[in-house]
Amino acid sequence: MKRNSKLSLALHALGHMALRPQVAQTSEQIAAHHATHAVVVRRVFGLLRSAGLLTSEKGHHGGWRLARPAEAITVADIYRALDEPFLNAAPLSPAPHGTCAIEAAMADVVSAAMVEAEAVILRHFAARSLADLAQAMGQAGAISSFPQGDSPL
C-alpha cells in the first residue's frame, strides 16, 4: 500500500480510534502522528464524515470520533468513501503514428483485468471490519509505546 495514500492514513488513524473509541482525536494529533499537516487529515476525514463513518465535534473537548461501532465499519466502507482506487489502469504508451489495433486490443484486456482485480480487492475489504484491524493492531503491540494518559495517535 502506498504510504502516502489517503487509505493508508485513514486505516492507521481509524484503527487507533477503534482501540479507544471514547477518546476524540483532533486533526492536529492525528497529523503529528502521521508526519503530515492537519489540513490533509481534515480533507481525508471530511470524506469519511460525508460517508457516515466519522463524526466531528467542535470545542475544547472536540475532535473526530467513529460514527458507529468499529464492528459495523468495513475496510470496503473506508475504501469506497475515499474514492482512491488501488489499481490505476493507466493507458498503454501510444503508438508513434496513431492508434495501433494491438494497442487498442491490449488496452481493453488490461482494463478488464483491472476491473476484475478491483472487484477482488473490494470483496476482501468487505470481509474485514475496522474492529478486525484494530484487534490485529493491538495484538501486534501497536499502542504499547503510548503512555496510558496519552492518545495513541
Short mmCIF file of N, CA and C in Angstrom, two decimals:
data_model
loop_
_atom_site.label_atom_id
_atom_site.label_comp_id
_atom_site.label_asym_id
_atom_site.label_seq_id
_atom_site.Cartn_x
_atom_site.Cartn_y
_atom_site.Cartn_z
N MET A 1 0.84 -1.17 0.00
CA MET A 1 0.00 0.00 0.00
C MET A 1 0.89 1.24 0.00
N LYS A 2 0.54 2.22 -0.80
CA LYS A 2 1.30 3.46 -0.82
C LYS A 2 1.28 4.06 0.58
N ARG A 3 2.41 4.45 1.08
CA ARG A 3 2.48 5.01 2.43
C ARG A 3 1.85 6.40 2.49
N ASN A 4 1.82 7.13 1.38
CA ASN A 4 1.30 8.47 1.39
C ASN A 4 -0.15 8.55 0.91
N SER A 5 -0.83 7.44 0.85
CA SER A 5 -2.20 7.45 0.33
C SER A 5 -3.21 7.85 1.41
N LYS A 6 -4.36 8.29 0.93
CA LYS A 6 -5.46 8.60 1.84
C LYS A 6 -5.88 7.35 2.60
N LEU A 7 -5.88 6.21 1.91
CA LEU A 7 -6.31 4.97 2.55
C LEU A 7 -5.35 4.59 3.68
N SER A 8 -4.08 4.72 3.47
CA SER A 8 -3.10 4.39 4.50
C SER A 8 -3.32 5.26 5.74
N LEU A 9 -3.46 6.56 5.54
CA LEU A 9 -3.71 7.48 6.66
C LEU A 9 -5.00 7.10 7.37
N ALA A 10 -6.06 6.87 6.61
CA ALA A 10 -7.36 6.57 7.20
C ALA A 10 -7.33 5.26 7.99
N LEU A 11 -6.79 4.21 7.41
CA LEU A 11 -6.78 2.92 8.11
C LEU A 11 -5.95 2.98 9.39
N HIS A 12 -4.82 3.62 9.32
CA HIS A 12 -3.97 3.71 10.51
C HIS A 12 -4.67 4.51 11.61
N ALA A 13 -5.15 5.69 11.26
CA ALA A 13 -5.79 6.55 12.27
C ALA A 13 -7.08 5.92 12.80
N LEU A 14 -7.91 5.38 11.91
CA LEU A 14 -9.17 4.78 12.36
C LEU A 14 -8.92 3.53 13.19
N GLY A 15 -7.87 2.79 12.87
CA GLY A 15 -7.51 1.63 13.68
C GLY A 15 -7.22 2.03 15.12
N HIS A 16 -6.46 3.10 15.29
CA HIS A 16 -6.19 3.61 16.64
C HIS A 16 -7.47 4.12 17.30
N MET A 17 -8.31 4.79 16.53
CA MET A 17 -9.56 5.31 17.08
C MET A 17 -10.46 4.16 17.53
N ALA A 18 -10.43 3.05 16.82
CA ALA A 18 -11.25 1.90 17.18
C ALA A 18 -10.78 1.28 18.49
N LEU A 19 -9.49 1.38 18.77
CA LEU A 19 -8.97 0.84 20.03
C LEU A 19 -9.39 1.68 21.23
N ARG A 20 -9.63 2.97 21.00
CA ARG A 20 -10.05 3.87 22.08
C ARG A 20 -11.18 4.78 21.57
N PRO A 21 -12.36 4.20 21.32
CA PRO A 21 -13.44 4.97 20.71
C PRO A 21 -13.99 6.10 21.59
N GLN A 22 -13.76 6.03 22.88
CA GLN A 22 -14.27 7.06 23.78
C GLN A 22 -13.45 8.35 23.72
N VAL A 23 -12.27 8.31 23.10
CA VAL A 23 -11.37 9.46 23.07
C VAL A 23 -11.46 10.15 21.71
N ALA A 24 -11.87 11.42 21.72
CA ALA A 24 -11.90 12.20 20.48
C ALA A 24 -10.46 12.57 20.12
N GLN A 25 -10.17 12.51 18.83
CA GLN A 25 -8.83 12.84 18.34
C GLN A 25 -8.90 14.09 17.48
N THR A 26 -8.02 15.04 17.73
CA THR A 26 -8.01 16.25 16.91
C THR A 26 -7.21 16.01 15.63
N SER A 27 -7.47 16.83 14.66
CA SER A 27 -6.73 16.75 13.40
C SER A 27 -5.24 16.96 13.65
N GLU A 28 -4.92 17.83 14.58
CA GLU A 28 -3.52 18.13 14.89
C GLU A 28 -2.82 16.91 15.50
N GLN A 29 -3.50 16.20 16.40
CA GLN A 29 -2.91 15.00 17.00
C GLN A 29 -2.65 13.93 15.93
N ILE A 30 -3.64 13.73 15.09
CA ILE A 30 -3.52 12.72 14.04
C ILE A 30 -2.41 13.10 13.07
N ALA A 31 -2.37 14.38 12.68
CA ALA A 31 -1.35 14.86 11.74
C ALA A 31 0.05 14.69 12.31
N ALA A 32 0.23 15.01 13.59
CA ALA A 32 1.55 14.88 14.21
C ALA A 32 2.02 13.43 14.19
N HIS A 33 1.10 12.52 14.43
CA HIS A 33 1.46 11.11 14.44
C HIS A 33 1.82 10.59 13.05
N HIS A 34 1.27 11.21 12.02
CA HIS A 34 1.48 10.74 10.64
C HIS A 34 2.44 11.62 9.85
N ALA A 35 3.09 12.56 10.53
CA ALA A 35 4.05 13.46 9.88
C ALA A 35 3.43 14.13 8.65
N THR A 36 2.24 14.65 8.85
CA THR A 36 1.56 15.37 7.77
C THR A 36 0.95 16.63 8.38
N HIS A 37 0.20 17.34 7.60
CA HIS A 37 -0.43 18.57 8.05
C HIS A 37 -1.88 18.31 8.43
N ALA A 38 -2.38 19.05 9.41
CA ALA A 38 -3.76 18.87 9.87
C ALA A 38 -4.77 19.08 8.75
N VAL A 39 -4.45 19.91 7.79
CA VAL A 39 -5.36 20.14 6.66
C VAL A 39 -5.53 18.84 5.85
N VAL A 40 -4.47 18.08 5.70
CA VAL A 40 -4.55 16.79 5.00
C VAL A 40 -5.49 15.86 5.75
N VAL A 41 -5.35 15.81 7.06
CA VAL A 41 -6.23 14.97 7.89
C VAL A 41 -7.68 15.42 7.72
N ARG A 42 -7.92 16.72 7.80
CA ARG A 42 -9.30 17.22 7.68
C ARG A 42 -9.90 16.89 6.31
N ARG A 43 -9.11 16.96 5.26
CA ARG A 43 -9.62 16.61 3.92
C ARG A 43 -10.01 15.13 3.85
N VAL A 44 -9.13 14.28 4.32
CA VAL A 44 -9.40 12.84 4.29
C VAL A 44 -10.58 12.51 5.21
N PHE A 45 -10.55 13.04 6.41
CA PHE A 45 -11.60 12.74 7.37
C PHE A 45 -12.94 13.36 6.98
N GLY A 46 -12.90 14.46 6.24
CA GLY A 46 -14.14 15.04 5.72
C GLY A 46 -14.87 14.07 4.79
N LEU A 47 -14.11 13.35 3.98
CA LEU A 47 -14.70 12.33 3.10
C LEU A 47 -15.33 11.21 3.93
N LEU A 48 -14.64 10.82 5.00
CA LEU A 48 -15.16 9.75 5.86
C LEU A 48 -16.40 10.22 6.63
N ARG A 49 -16.42 11.48 7.02
CA ARG A 49 -17.60 12.04 7.69
C ARG A 49 -18.77 12.07 6.71
N SER A 50 -18.53 12.49 5.48
CA SER A 50 -19.60 12.53 4.47
C SER A 50 -20.19 11.15 4.21
N ALA A 51 -19.37 10.12 4.37
CA ALA A 51 -19.83 8.74 4.17
C ALA A 51 -20.49 8.17 5.42
N GLY A 52 -20.55 8.95 6.50
CA GLY A 52 -21.20 8.48 7.73
C GLY A 52 -20.32 7.61 8.60
N LEU A 53 -19.00 7.65 8.38
CA LEU A 53 -18.09 6.80 9.15
C LEU A 53 -17.50 7.52 10.36
N LEU A 54 -17.43 8.84 10.29
CA LEU A 54 -16.88 9.65 11.38
C LEU A 54 -17.83 10.78 11.72
N THR A 55 -17.69 11.26 12.94
CA THR A 55 -18.35 12.50 13.34
C THR A 55 -17.26 13.44 13.83
N SER A 56 -17.55 14.71 13.81
CA SER A 56 -16.60 15.69 14.33
C SER A 56 -17.34 16.59 15.30
N GLU A 57 -16.63 16.95 16.36
CA GLU A 57 -17.18 17.82 17.39
C GLU A 57 -16.25 19.00 17.56
N LYS A 58 -16.82 20.20 17.62
CA LYS A 58 -16.02 21.40 17.84
C LYS A 58 -15.92 21.67 19.33
N GLY A 59 -14.98 22.51 19.67
CA GLY A 59 -14.87 22.93 21.06
C GLY A 59 -13.69 22.32 21.78
N HIS A 60 -13.63 22.65 23.08
CA HIS A 60 -12.49 22.26 23.92
C HIS A 60 -12.27 20.75 23.96
N HIS A 61 -13.31 19.97 24.02
CA HIS A 61 -13.19 18.51 24.07
C HIS A 61 -13.57 17.88 22.73
N GLY A 62 -13.47 18.67 21.67
CA GLY A 62 -13.87 18.20 20.36
C GLY A 62 -12.82 17.35 19.68
N GLY A 63 -13.16 16.94 18.49
CA GLY A 63 -12.27 16.11 17.69
C GLY A 63 -13.08 15.14 16.86
N TRP A 64 -12.40 14.17 16.33
CA TRP A 64 -13.01 13.15 15.47
C TRP A 64 -13.31 11.90 16.28
N ARG A 65 -14.45 11.28 15.99
CA ARG A 65 -14.84 10.01 16.60
C ARG A 65 -15.48 9.13 15.53
N LEU A 66 -15.45 7.83 15.78
CA LEU A 66 -16.16 6.91 14.90
C LEU A 66 -17.66 7.18 15.01
N ALA A 67 -18.35 7.17 13.90
CA ALA A 67 -19.80 7.43 13.90
C ALA A 67 -20.60 6.20 14.29
N ARG A 68 -19.99 5.05 14.19
CA ARG A 68 -20.65 3.81 14.59
C ARG A 68 -19.58 2.85 15.09
N PRO A 69 -20.00 1.75 15.71
CA PRO A 69 -19.01 0.81 16.24
C PRO A 69 -18.07 0.29 15.16
N ALA A 70 -16.84 0.04 15.55
CA ALA A 70 -15.83 -0.43 14.61
C ALA A 70 -16.25 -1.73 13.93
N GLU A 71 -17.04 -2.55 14.61
CA GLU A 71 -17.52 -3.81 14.03
C GLU A 71 -18.45 -3.56 12.85
N ALA A 72 -19.06 -2.37 12.81
CA ALA A 72 -20.04 -2.04 11.76
C ALA A 72 -19.43 -1.26 10.61
N ILE A 73 -18.12 -1.07 10.63
CA ILE A 73 -17.42 -0.35 9.56
C ILE A 73 -16.47 -1.34 8.89
N THR A 74 -16.66 -1.56 7.60
CA THR A 74 -15.75 -2.46 6.88
C THR A 74 -14.63 -1.65 6.24
N VAL A 75 -13.56 -2.34 5.92
CA VAL A 75 -12.47 -1.70 5.19
C VAL A 75 -13.00 -1.23 3.83
N ALA A 76 -13.94 -1.96 3.26
CA ALA A 76 -14.54 -1.55 1.99
C ALA A 76 -15.30 -0.23 2.14
N ASP A 77 -15.96 -0.02 3.27
CA ASP A 77 -16.66 1.26 3.51
C ASP A 77 -15.66 2.42 3.44
N ILE A 78 -14.53 2.24 4.09
CA ILE A 78 -13.50 3.27 4.13
C ILE A 78 -12.92 3.48 2.73
N TYR A 79 -12.62 2.39 2.07
CA TYR A 79 -12.06 2.43 0.72
C TYR A 79 -12.98 3.18 -0.25
N ARG A 80 -14.24 2.83 -0.22
CA ARG A 80 -15.21 3.49 -1.12
C ARG A 80 -15.35 4.97 -0.79
N ALA A 81 -15.36 5.32 0.48
CA ALA A 81 -15.54 6.72 0.89
C ALA A 81 -14.42 7.60 0.36
N LEU A 82 -13.22 7.04 0.27
CA LEU A 82 -12.06 7.83 -0.15
C LEU A 82 -11.93 7.95 -1.66
N ASP A 83 -12.58 7.05 -2.39
CA ASP A 83 -12.59 7.08 -3.85
C ASP A 83 -11.18 7.22 -4.42
N GLU A 84 -10.27 6.38 -3.92
CA GLU A 84 -8.89 6.35 -4.39
C GLU A 84 -8.56 4.92 -4.78
N PRO A 85 -8.80 4.56 -6.05
CA PRO A 85 -8.60 3.18 -6.46
C PRO A 85 -7.21 2.66 -6.16
N PHE A 86 -7.14 1.42 -5.75
CA PHE A 86 -5.86 0.75 -5.51
C PHE A 86 -5.11 0.59 -6.82
N LEU A 87 -5.85 0.21 -7.84
CA LEU A 87 -5.26 -0.05 -9.15
C LEU A 87 -5.66 1.05 -10.11
N ASN A 88 -4.70 1.50 -10.87
CA ASN A 88 -4.96 2.55 -11.84
C ASN A 88 -4.62 2.01 -13.22
N ALA A 89 -5.62 1.88 -14.04
CA ALA A 89 -5.40 1.35 -15.40
C ALA A 89 -4.90 2.48 -16.30
N ALA A 90 -3.64 2.83 -16.12
CA ALA A 90 -3.05 3.88 -16.97
C ALA A 90 -3.01 3.38 -18.41
N PRO A 91 -3.32 4.25 -19.33
CA PRO A 91 -3.29 3.81 -20.73
C PRO A 91 -1.89 3.35 -21.13
N LEU A 92 -1.87 2.40 -22.06
CA LEU A 92 -0.59 1.94 -22.59
C LEU A 92 0.05 3.07 -23.39
N SER A 93 1.36 3.03 -23.54
CA SER A 93 2.06 4.07 -24.31
C SER A 93 1.50 4.11 -25.73
N PRO A 94 1.18 5.28 -26.21
CA PRO A 94 0.62 5.38 -27.57
C PRO A 94 1.65 5.03 -28.64
N ALA A 95 1.14 4.49 -29.71
CA ALA A 95 2.00 4.19 -30.86
C ALA A 95 2.49 5.52 -31.44
N PRO A 96 3.69 5.51 -32.05
CA PRO A 96 4.26 6.77 -32.55
C PRO A 96 3.40 7.46 -33.61
N HIS A 97 2.70 6.71 -34.43
CA HIS A 97 1.92 7.34 -35.52
C HIS A 97 0.47 6.88 -35.48
N GLY A 98 -0.25 7.33 -34.50
CA GLY A 98 -1.66 6.99 -34.44
C GLY A 98 -1.93 5.76 -33.59
N THR A 99 -3.16 5.40 -33.53
CA THR A 99 -3.59 4.27 -32.71
C THR A 99 -3.34 2.95 -33.42
N CYS A 100 -2.74 2.06 -32.72
CA CYS A 100 -2.43 0.73 -33.24
C CYS A 100 -3.55 -0.23 -32.81
N ALA A 101 -3.94 -1.15 -33.67
CA ALA A 101 -5.01 -2.10 -33.35
C ALA A 101 -4.63 -2.98 -32.17
N ILE A 102 -3.37 -3.38 -32.08
CA ILE A 102 -2.91 -4.21 -30.96
C ILE A 102 -2.97 -3.41 -29.67
N GLU A 103 -2.55 -2.15 -29.75
CA GLU A 103 -2.60 -1.27 -28.58
C GLU A 103 -4.03 -1.14 -28.07
N ALA A 104 -4.97 -0.94 -28.98
CA ALA A 104 -6.36 -0.80 -28.59
C ALA A 104 -6.89 -2.08 -27.96
N ALA A 105 -6.55 -3.22 -28.54
CA ALA A 105 -6.99 -4.51 -28.00
C ALA A 105 -6.38 -4.75 -26.62
N MET A 106 -5.11 -4.44 -26.46
CA MET A 106 -4.44 -4.63 -25.16
C MET A 106 -5.04 -3.70 -24.11
N ALA A 107 -5.39 -2.49 -24.50
CA ALA A 107 -6.00 -1.55 -23.56
C ALA A 107 -7.29 -2.14 -23.00
N ASP A 108 -8.08 -2.78 -23.85
CA ASP A 108 -9.31 -3.42 -23.40
C ASP A 108 -9.01 -4.58 -22.45
N VAL A 109 -8.01 -5.38 -22.77
CA VAL A 109 -7.63 -6.52 -21.93
C VAL A 109 -7.15 -6.04 -20.57
N VAL A 110 -6.28 -5.05 -20.57
CA VAL A 110 -5.75 -4.51 -19.31
C VAL A 110 -6.87 -3.89 -18.49
N SER A 111 -7.73 -3.14 -19.12
CA SER A 111 -8.84 -2.51 -18.41
C SER A 111 -9.76 -3.55 -17.77
N ALA A 112 -10.08 -4.60 -18.50
CA ALA A 112 -10.94 -5.66 -17.96
C ALA A 112 -10.26 -6.35 -16.77
N ALA A 113 -8.96 -6.58 -16.87
CA ALA A 113 -8.22 -7.20 -15.77
C ALA A 113 -8.23 -6.31 -14.54
N MET A 114 -8.07 -5.02 -14.74
CA MET A 114 -8.08 -4.07 -13.61
C MET A 114 -9.44 -4.04 -12.93
N VAL A 115 -10.50 -4.05 -13.71
CA VAL A 115 -11.85 -4.07 -13.14
C VAL A 115 -12.05 -5.33 -12.31
N GLU A 116 -11.62 -6.47 -12.85
CA GLU A 116 -11.75 -7.74 -12.13
C GLU A 116 -10.91 -7.75 -10.85
N ALA A 117 -9.69 -7.25 -10.94
CA ALA A 117 -8.82 -7.22 -9.76
C ALA A 117 -9.38 -6.28 -8.69
N GLU A 118 -9.92 -5.17 -9.10
CA GLU A 118 -10.52 -4.22 -8.16
C GLU A 118 -11.71 -4.87 -7.44
N ALA A 119 -12.49 -5.66 -8.15
CA ALA A 119 -13.61 -6.37 -7.54
C ALA A 119 -13.14 -7.37 -6.49
N VAL A 120 -12.04 -8.05 -6.76
CA VAL A 120 -11.47 -8.99 -5.78
C VAL A 120 -11.01 -8.24 -4.54
N ILE A 121 -10.33 -7.12 -4.74
CA ILE A 121 -9.87 -6.31 -3.60
C ILE A 121 -11.07 -5.87 -2.76
N LEU A 122 -12.10 -5.37 -3.39
CA LEU A 122 -13.30 -4.92 -2.66
C LEU A 122 -13.95 -6.07 -1.89
N ARG A 123 -13.99 -7.25 -2.48
CA ARG A 123 -14.57 -8.40 -1.80
C ARG A 123 -13.79 -8.72 -0.52
N HIS A 124 -12.48 -8.68 -0.60
CA HIS A 124 -11.66 -8.93 0.58
C HIS A 124 -11.83 -7.82 1.62
N PHE A 125 -11.88 -6.58 1.18
CA PHE A 125 -12.06 -5.46 2.10
C PHE A 125 -13.43 -5.53 2.79
N ALA A 126 -14.44 -5.98 2.06
CA ALA A 126 -15.79 -6.07 2.64
C ALA A 126 -15.88 -7.13 3.73
N ALA A 127 -14.98 -8.10 3.70
CA ALA A 127 -14.99 -9.19 4.68
C ALA A 127 -14.22 -8.84 5.95
N ARG A 128 -13.64 -7.65 6.01
CA ARG A 128 -12.86 -7.26 7.18
C ARG A 128 -13.37 -5.95 7.75
N SER A 129 -13.59 -5.97 9.05
CA SER A 129 -14.09 -4.76 9.71
C SER A 129 -12.94 -3.96 10.30
N LEU A 130 -13.25 -2.73 10.64
CA LEU A 130 -12.29 -1.89 11.34
C LEU A 130 -11.92 -2.52 12.68
N ALA A 131 -12.85 -3.20 13.31
CA ALA A 131 -12.56 -3.90 14.57
C ALA A 131 -11.53 -5.00 14.35
N ASP A 132 -11.61 -5.71 13.22
CA ASP A 132 -10.62 -6.73 12.90
C ASP A 132 -9.22 -6.12 12.82
N LEU A 133 -9.13 -4.97 12.14
CA LEU A 133 -7.83 -4.30 12.02
C LEU A 133 -7.33 -3.82 13.38
N ALA A 134 -8.22 -3.25 14.17
CA ALA A 134 -7.83 -2.75 15.49
C ALA A 134 -7.35 -3.90 16.38
N GLN A 135 -8.02 -5.04 16.29
CA GLN A 135 -7.61 -6.21 17.08
C GLN A 135 -6.21 -6.65 16.66
N ALA A 136 -5.95 -6.67 15.36
CA ALA A 136 -4.62 -7.05 14.87
C ALA A 136 -3.57 -6.05 15.32
N MET A 137 -3.93 -4.77 15.33
CA MET A 137 -3.00 -3.74 15.80
C MET A 137 -2.67 -3.96 17.27
N GLY A 138 -3.70 -4.23 18.07
CA GLY A 138 -3.50 -4.45 19.50
C GLY A 138 -2.63 -5.67 19.76
N GLN A 139 -2.85 -6.73 19.00
CA GLN A 139 -2.05 -7.95 19.16
C GLN A 139 -0.61 -7.72 18.75
N ALA A 140 -0.40 -6.81 17.81
CA ALA A 140 0.96 -6.52 17.35
C ALA A 140 1.66 -5.52 18.26
N GLY A 141 0.95 -5.05 19.29
CA GLY A 141 1.55 -4.08 20.21
C GLY A 141 1.61 -2.68 19.65
N ALA A 142 0.70 -2.35 18.75
CA ALA A 142 0.74 -1.05 18.09
C ALA A 142 0.55 0.12 19.04
N ILE A 143 -0.07 -0.11 20.19
CA ILE A 143 -0.28 1.00 21.12
C ILE A 143 0.56 0.88 22.37
N SER A 144 1.39 -0.14 22.46
CA SER A 144 2.15 -0.38 23.69
C SER A 144 3.14 0.74 23.98
N SER A 145 3.55 1.49 22.98
CA SER A 145 4.55 2.53 23.21
C SER A 145 3.95 3.83 23.71
N PHE A 146 2.63 3.90 23.85
CA PHE A 146 2.00 5.14 24.29
C PHE A 146 1.63 5.05 25.75
N PRO A 147 2.00 6.07 26.55
CA PRO A 147 1.60 6.08 27.96
C PRO A 147 0.08 6.08 28.09
N GLN A 148 -0.41 5.58 29.20
CA GLN A 148 -1.85 5.46 29.42
C GLN A 148 -2.61 6.75 29.17
N GLY A 149 -2.11 7.86 29.64
CA GLY A 149 -2.84 9.12 29.54
C GLY A 149 -2.80 9.76 28.19
N ASP A 150 -1.90 9.32 27.34
CA ASP A 150 -1.75 9.95 26.02
C ASP A 150 -2.59 9.27 24.97
N SER A 151 -2.85 10.02 23.94
CA SER A 151 -3.58 9.47 22.81
C SER A 151 -2.69 8.52 22.04
N PRO A 152 -3.25 7.42 21.50
CA PRO A 152 -2.44 6.53 20.69
C PRO A 152 -2.08 7.15 19.36
N LEU A 153 -2.67 8.25 19.02
CA LEU A 153 -2.35 8.89 17.76
C LEU A 153 -1.27 9.89 18.01
#
